Coordinates of C-alpha atoms and ligand atoms in Angstrom, one line a residue:
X25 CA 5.4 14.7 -1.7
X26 CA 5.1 18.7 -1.0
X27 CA 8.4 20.1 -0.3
X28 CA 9.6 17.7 2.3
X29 CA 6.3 16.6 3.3
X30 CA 5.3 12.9 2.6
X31 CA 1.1 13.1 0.9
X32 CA -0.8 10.2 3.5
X33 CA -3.5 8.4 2.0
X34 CA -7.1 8.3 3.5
X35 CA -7.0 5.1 3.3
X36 CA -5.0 3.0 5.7
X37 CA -3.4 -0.4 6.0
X38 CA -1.0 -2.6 8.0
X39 CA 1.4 -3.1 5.1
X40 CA 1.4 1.0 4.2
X41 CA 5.1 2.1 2.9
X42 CA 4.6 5.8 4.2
X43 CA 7.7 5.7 6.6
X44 CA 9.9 3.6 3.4
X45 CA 8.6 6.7 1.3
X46 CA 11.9 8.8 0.9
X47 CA 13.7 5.6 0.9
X48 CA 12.1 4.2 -2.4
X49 CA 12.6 7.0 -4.1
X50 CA 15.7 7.9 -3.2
X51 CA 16.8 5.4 -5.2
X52 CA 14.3 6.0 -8.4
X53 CA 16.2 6.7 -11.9
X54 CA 15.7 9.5 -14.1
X55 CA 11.8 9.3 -15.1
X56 CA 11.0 8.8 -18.8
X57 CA 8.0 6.8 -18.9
X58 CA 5.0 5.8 -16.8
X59 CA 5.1 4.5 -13.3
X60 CA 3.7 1.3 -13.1
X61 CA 2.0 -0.2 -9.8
X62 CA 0.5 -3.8 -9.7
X63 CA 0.4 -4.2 -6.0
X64 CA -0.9 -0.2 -5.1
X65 CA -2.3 -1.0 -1.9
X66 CA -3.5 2.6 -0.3
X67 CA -1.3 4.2 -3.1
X68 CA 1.1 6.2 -0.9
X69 CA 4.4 5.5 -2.9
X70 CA 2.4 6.5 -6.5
X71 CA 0.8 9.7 -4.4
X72 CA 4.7 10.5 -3.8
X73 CA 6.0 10.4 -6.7
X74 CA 5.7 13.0 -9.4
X75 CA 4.8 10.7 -12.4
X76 CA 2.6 12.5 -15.0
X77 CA 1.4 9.2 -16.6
X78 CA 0.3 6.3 -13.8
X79 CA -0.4 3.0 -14.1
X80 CA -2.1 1.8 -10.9
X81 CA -3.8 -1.4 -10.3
X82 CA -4.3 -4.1 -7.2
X83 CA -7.0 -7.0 -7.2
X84 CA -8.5 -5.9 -4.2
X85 CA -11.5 -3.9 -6.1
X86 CA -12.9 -1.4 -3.2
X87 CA -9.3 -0.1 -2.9
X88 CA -9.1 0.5 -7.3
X89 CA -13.6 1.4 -6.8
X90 CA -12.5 4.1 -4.3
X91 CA -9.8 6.0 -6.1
X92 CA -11.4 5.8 -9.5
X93 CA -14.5 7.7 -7.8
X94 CA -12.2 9.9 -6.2
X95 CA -10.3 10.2 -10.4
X96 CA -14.4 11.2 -11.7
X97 CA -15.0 13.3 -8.8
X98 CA -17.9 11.2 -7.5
X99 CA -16.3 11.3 -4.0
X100 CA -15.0 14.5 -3.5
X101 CA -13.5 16.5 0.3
X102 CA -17.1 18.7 0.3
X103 CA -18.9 14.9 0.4
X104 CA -16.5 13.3 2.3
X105 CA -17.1 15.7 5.5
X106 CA -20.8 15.7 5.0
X107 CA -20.7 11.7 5.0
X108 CA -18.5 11.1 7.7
X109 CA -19.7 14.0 9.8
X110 CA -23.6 12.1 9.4
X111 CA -22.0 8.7 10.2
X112 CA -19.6 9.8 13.2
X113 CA -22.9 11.4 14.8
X114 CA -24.8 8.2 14.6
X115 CA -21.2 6.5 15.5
X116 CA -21.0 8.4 18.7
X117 CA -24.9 7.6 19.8
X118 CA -25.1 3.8 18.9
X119 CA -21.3 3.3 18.8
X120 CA -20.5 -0.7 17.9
X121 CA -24.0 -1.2 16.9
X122 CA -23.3 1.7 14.2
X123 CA -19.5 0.7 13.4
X124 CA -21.7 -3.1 12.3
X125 CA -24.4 -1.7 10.4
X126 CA -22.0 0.4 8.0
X127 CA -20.2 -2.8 7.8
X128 CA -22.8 -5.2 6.3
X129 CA -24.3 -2.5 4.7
X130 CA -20.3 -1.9 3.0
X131 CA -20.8 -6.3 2.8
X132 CA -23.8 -6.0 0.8
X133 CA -23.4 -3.0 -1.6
X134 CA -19.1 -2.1 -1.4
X135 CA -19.7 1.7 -1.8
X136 CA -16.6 3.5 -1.6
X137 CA -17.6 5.8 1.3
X138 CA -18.9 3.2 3.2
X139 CA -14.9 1.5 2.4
X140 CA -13.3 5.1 4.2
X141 CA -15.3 4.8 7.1
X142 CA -14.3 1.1 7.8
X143 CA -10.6 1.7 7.2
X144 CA -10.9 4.8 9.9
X145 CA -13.2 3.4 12.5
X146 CA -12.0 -0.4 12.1
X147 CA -9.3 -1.5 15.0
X148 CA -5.7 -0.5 14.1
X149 CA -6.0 0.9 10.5
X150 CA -6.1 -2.1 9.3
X151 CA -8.0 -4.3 5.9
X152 CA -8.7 -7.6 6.2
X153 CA -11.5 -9.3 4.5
X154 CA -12.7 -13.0 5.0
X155 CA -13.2 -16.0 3.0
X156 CA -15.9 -14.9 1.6
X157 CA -14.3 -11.4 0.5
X158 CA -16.5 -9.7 3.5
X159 CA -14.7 -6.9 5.6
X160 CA -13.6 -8.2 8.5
X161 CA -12.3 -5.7 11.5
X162 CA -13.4 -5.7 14.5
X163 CA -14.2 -1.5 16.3
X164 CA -11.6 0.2 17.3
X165 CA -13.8 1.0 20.4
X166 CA -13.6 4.8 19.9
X167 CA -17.3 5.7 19.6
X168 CA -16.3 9.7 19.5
X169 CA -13.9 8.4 16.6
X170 CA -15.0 10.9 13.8
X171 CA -14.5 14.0 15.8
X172 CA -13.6 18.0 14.3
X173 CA -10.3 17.5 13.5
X174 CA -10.3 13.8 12.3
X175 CA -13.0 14.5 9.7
X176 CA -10.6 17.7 8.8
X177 CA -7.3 15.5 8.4
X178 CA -9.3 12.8 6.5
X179 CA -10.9 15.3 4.1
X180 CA -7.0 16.5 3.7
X181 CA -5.8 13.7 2.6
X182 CA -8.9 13.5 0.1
X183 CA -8.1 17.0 -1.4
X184 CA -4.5 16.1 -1.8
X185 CA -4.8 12.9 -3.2
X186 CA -7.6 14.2 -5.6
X187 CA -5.2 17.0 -6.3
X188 CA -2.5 14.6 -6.8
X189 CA -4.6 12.0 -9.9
X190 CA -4.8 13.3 -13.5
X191 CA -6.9 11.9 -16.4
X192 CA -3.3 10.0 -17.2
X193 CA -3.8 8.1 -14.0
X194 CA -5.3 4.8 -14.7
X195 CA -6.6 2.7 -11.7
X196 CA -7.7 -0.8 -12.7
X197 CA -8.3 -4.1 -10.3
X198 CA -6.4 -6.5 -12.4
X199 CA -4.2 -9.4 -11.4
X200 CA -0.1 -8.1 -11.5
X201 CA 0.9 -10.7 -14.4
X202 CA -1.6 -8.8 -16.8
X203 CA -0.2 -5.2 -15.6
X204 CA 3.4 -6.4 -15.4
X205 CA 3.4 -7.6 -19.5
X206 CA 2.8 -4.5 -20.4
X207 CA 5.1 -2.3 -19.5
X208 CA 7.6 -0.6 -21.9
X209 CA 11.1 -0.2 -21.5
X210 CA 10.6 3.6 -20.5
X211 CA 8.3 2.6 -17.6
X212 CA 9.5 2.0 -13.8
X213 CA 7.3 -0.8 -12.0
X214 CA 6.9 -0.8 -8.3
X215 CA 6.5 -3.9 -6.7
X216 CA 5.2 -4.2 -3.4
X217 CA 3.5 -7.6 -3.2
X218 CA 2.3 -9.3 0.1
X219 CA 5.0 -10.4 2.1
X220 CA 5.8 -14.3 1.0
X221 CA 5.2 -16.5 4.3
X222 CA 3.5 -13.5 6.3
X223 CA -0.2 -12.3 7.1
X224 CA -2.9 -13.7 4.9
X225 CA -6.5 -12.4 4.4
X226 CA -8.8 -12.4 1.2
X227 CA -6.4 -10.1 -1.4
X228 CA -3.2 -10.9 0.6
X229 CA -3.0 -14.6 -0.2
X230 CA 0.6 -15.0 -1.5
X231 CA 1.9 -18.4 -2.6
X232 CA 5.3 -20.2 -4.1
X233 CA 3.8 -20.0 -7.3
X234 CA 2.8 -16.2 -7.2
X235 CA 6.2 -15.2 -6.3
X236 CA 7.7 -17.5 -9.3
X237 CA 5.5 -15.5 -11.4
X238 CA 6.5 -12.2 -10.1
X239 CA 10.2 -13.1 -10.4
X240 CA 10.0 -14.8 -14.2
X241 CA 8.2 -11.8 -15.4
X242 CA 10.9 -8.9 -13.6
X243 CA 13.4 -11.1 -15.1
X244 CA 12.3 -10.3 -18.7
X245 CA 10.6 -7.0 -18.8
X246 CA 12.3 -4.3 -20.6
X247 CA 11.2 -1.4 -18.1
X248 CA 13.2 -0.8 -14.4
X249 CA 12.1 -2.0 -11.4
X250 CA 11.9 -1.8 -8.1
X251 CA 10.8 -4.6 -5.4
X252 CA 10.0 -4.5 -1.9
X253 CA 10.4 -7.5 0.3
X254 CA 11.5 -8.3 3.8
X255 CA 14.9 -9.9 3.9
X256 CA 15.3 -10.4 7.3
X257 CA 14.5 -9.9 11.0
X258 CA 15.7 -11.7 14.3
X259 CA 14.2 -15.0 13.6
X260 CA 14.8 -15.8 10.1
X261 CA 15.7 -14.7 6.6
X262 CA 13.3 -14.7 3.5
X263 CA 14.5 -17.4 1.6
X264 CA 12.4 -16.0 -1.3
X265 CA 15.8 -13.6 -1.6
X266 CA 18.1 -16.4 -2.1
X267 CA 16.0 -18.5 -4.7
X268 CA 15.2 -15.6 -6.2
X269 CA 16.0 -12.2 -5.6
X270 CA 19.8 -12.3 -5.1
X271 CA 20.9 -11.8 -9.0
X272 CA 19.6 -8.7 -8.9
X273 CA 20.9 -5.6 -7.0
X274 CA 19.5 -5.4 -3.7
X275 CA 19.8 -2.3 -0.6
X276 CA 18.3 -3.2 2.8
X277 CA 17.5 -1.0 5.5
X278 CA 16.0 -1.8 9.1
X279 CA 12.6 -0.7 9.8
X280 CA 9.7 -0.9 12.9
X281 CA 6.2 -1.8 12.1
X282 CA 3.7 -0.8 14.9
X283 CA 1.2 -3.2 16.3
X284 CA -0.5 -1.1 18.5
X285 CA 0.6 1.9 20.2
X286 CA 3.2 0.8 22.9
X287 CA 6.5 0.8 22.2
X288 CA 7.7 -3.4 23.7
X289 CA 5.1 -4.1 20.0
X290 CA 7.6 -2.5 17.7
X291 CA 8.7 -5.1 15.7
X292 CA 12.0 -4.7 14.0
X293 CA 12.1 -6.1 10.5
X294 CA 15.0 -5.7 8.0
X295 CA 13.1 -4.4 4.6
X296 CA 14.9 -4.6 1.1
X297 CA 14.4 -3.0 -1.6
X298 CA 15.7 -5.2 -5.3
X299 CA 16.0 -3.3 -8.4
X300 CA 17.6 -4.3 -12.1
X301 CA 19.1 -0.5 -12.8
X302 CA 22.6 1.4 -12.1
X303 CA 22.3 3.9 -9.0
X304 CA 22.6 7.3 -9.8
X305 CA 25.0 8.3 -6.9
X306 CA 25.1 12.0 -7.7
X307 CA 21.7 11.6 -6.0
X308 CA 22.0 10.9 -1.9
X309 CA 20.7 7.3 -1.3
X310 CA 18.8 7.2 2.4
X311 CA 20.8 5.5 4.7
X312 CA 21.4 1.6 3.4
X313 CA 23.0 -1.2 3.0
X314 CA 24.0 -2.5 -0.1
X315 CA 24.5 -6.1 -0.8
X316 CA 26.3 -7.0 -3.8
X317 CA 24.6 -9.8 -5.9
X318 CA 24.7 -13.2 -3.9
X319 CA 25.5 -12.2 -0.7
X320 CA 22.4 -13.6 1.5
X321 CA 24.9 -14.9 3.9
X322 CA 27.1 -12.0 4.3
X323 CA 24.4 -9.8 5.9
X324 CA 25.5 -8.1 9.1
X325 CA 23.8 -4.6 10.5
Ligands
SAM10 C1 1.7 -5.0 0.8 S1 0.3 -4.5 0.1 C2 0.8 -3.1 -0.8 C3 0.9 -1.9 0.1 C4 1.2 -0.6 -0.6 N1 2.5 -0.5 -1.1 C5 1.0 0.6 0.4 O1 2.0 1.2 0.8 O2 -0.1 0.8 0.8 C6 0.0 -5.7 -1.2 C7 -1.2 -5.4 -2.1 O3 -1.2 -6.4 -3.1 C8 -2.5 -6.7 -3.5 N2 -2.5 -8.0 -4.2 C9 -2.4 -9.3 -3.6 N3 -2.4 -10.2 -4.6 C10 -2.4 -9.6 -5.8 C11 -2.4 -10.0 -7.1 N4 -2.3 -11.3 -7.4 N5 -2.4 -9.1 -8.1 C12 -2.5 -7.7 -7.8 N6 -2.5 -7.3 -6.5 C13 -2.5 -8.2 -5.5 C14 -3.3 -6.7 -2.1 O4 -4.6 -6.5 -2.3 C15 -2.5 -5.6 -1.4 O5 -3.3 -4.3 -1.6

């Protein structure tokens, strides 16, 4: 963050944390070691944080490809305006027919740059990838997509971002039981996994025993964490919390995901956030609700 202002990644996805941001660490502990990400996604809750020493890693490779070349400064804001301001010409002459050949060229070779234009120009901010690990979004329609100020915000977030990653940042596409063994009692981990029994594409597989996995090794690590899972919305509750979660201490808070712009496709989802550490209450916790341990069936907002 700068001052109050939340640092928003360049690139995008459905399951981005930016509006849980001040919530997460709100609740953070005093910082003596390393902050530890296995699940970094497009990196907003690292990016927010003020960790000298960063431990960031996801096994979707473009996402780890594109911030390491951001870390050794072969994708930098001066290149990243040239390159999309090149593209979004083209874009707004061939429109679709450009938006395709970016993506199989991105199919065939994975540059990085190639990666930022498909998560600005694909339909909804969204990454999704096939079967056979290919990039799969359709247009967003908008052939004038890449105008002035886009290519200006986008180029922002580079510069901040780059601004933000140190030589002591280490990005690294590994799976999250390798990253999770090794860190030290000093260390925080942030978990942010995809959501058990929700959306599924390439990377975002998530099965019975990957969430086993994830709960043995929380159980026994030395360092503090912090999970993020749904707990609840209108329909049903994840039942992952009670098999799992509910010996730990757990804060939920109700929040909207967007699909799409109108307001009738905000869906309302109750997130939760579990964590294995005291809160510091001299610091203000963002408005939540705090379950005690086992109390699944006591919910009520
Ligand atoms: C919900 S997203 C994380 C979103 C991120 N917190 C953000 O705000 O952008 C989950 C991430 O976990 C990654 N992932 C899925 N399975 C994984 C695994 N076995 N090991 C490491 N990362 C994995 C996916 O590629 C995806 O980027």
């Amino acid at each position: 963050m700068i001052g109050n202002k939340i640092i928003v990644p360049p690139i995008k996805s459905q399951g981005i944390k930016t509006k849980l941001v001040p919530w997460i660490k709100s609740i953070l502990p005093q910082k003596t070691g390393r902050w530890i990400e296995p699940f970094m996604g497009t990196g907003v809750v690292a990016f927010n944080t003020d960790f000298k020493e960063a431990y960031l890693s996801d096994i979707n490779p473009h996402i780890i490809n594109f911030y390491n070349a951001i870390k050794n400064k072969d994708i930098t804001p001066h290149l990243v305006r040239f390159f999309l301001e090149k593209e979004g010409n083209i874009l707004k002459n061939r429109g679709e027919e450009h938006y395709k050949f970016i993506r199989d060229r991105f199919n065939k070779y994975f540059d990085s740059l190639d990666f930022l234009f498909l998560s600005r120009a694909g339909f909804n901010g969204m990454i999704r990838f096939n079967k056979k690990g290919c990039w799969n979004i359709p247009f967003c329609k908008k052939i004038n997509r890449f105008n002035k100020s886009y290519i200006t915000k986008i180029v922002n977030q580079v510069s901040r971002v780059s601004n933000r990653i140190t030589s002591n940042w280490i990005f690294e596409c590994t799976d999250f039981r390798e990253i999770i063994k090794k860190a030290s009692k000093n260390d925080i981990i942030y978990c942010d996994p995809p959501y058990h029994g929700r959306y599924v594409d390439y990377y975002n597989g998530w099965s019975d025993d990957d969430e086993n996995d994830l709960f043995e090794l929380l159980s026994i690590t030395k360092a503090k964490f912090i999970l993020s899972a749904w707990h609840h919305n209108n329909y049903r509750s994840n039942s992952m919390i009670e098999k799992y979660w509910n010996i730990f201490n757990i804060i939920t808070k109700e929040h909207y995901y967007h699909s799409g712009g109108r307001i009738e496709n905000r869906n309302s989802i109750v997130e939760a956030l579990v964590y294995n550490f005291e809160l510091n209450f001299s610091k203000p916790v963002e408005k939540s609700l705090f379950l005690g341990v086992g109390s699944m069936s006591k919910i009520s907002l």
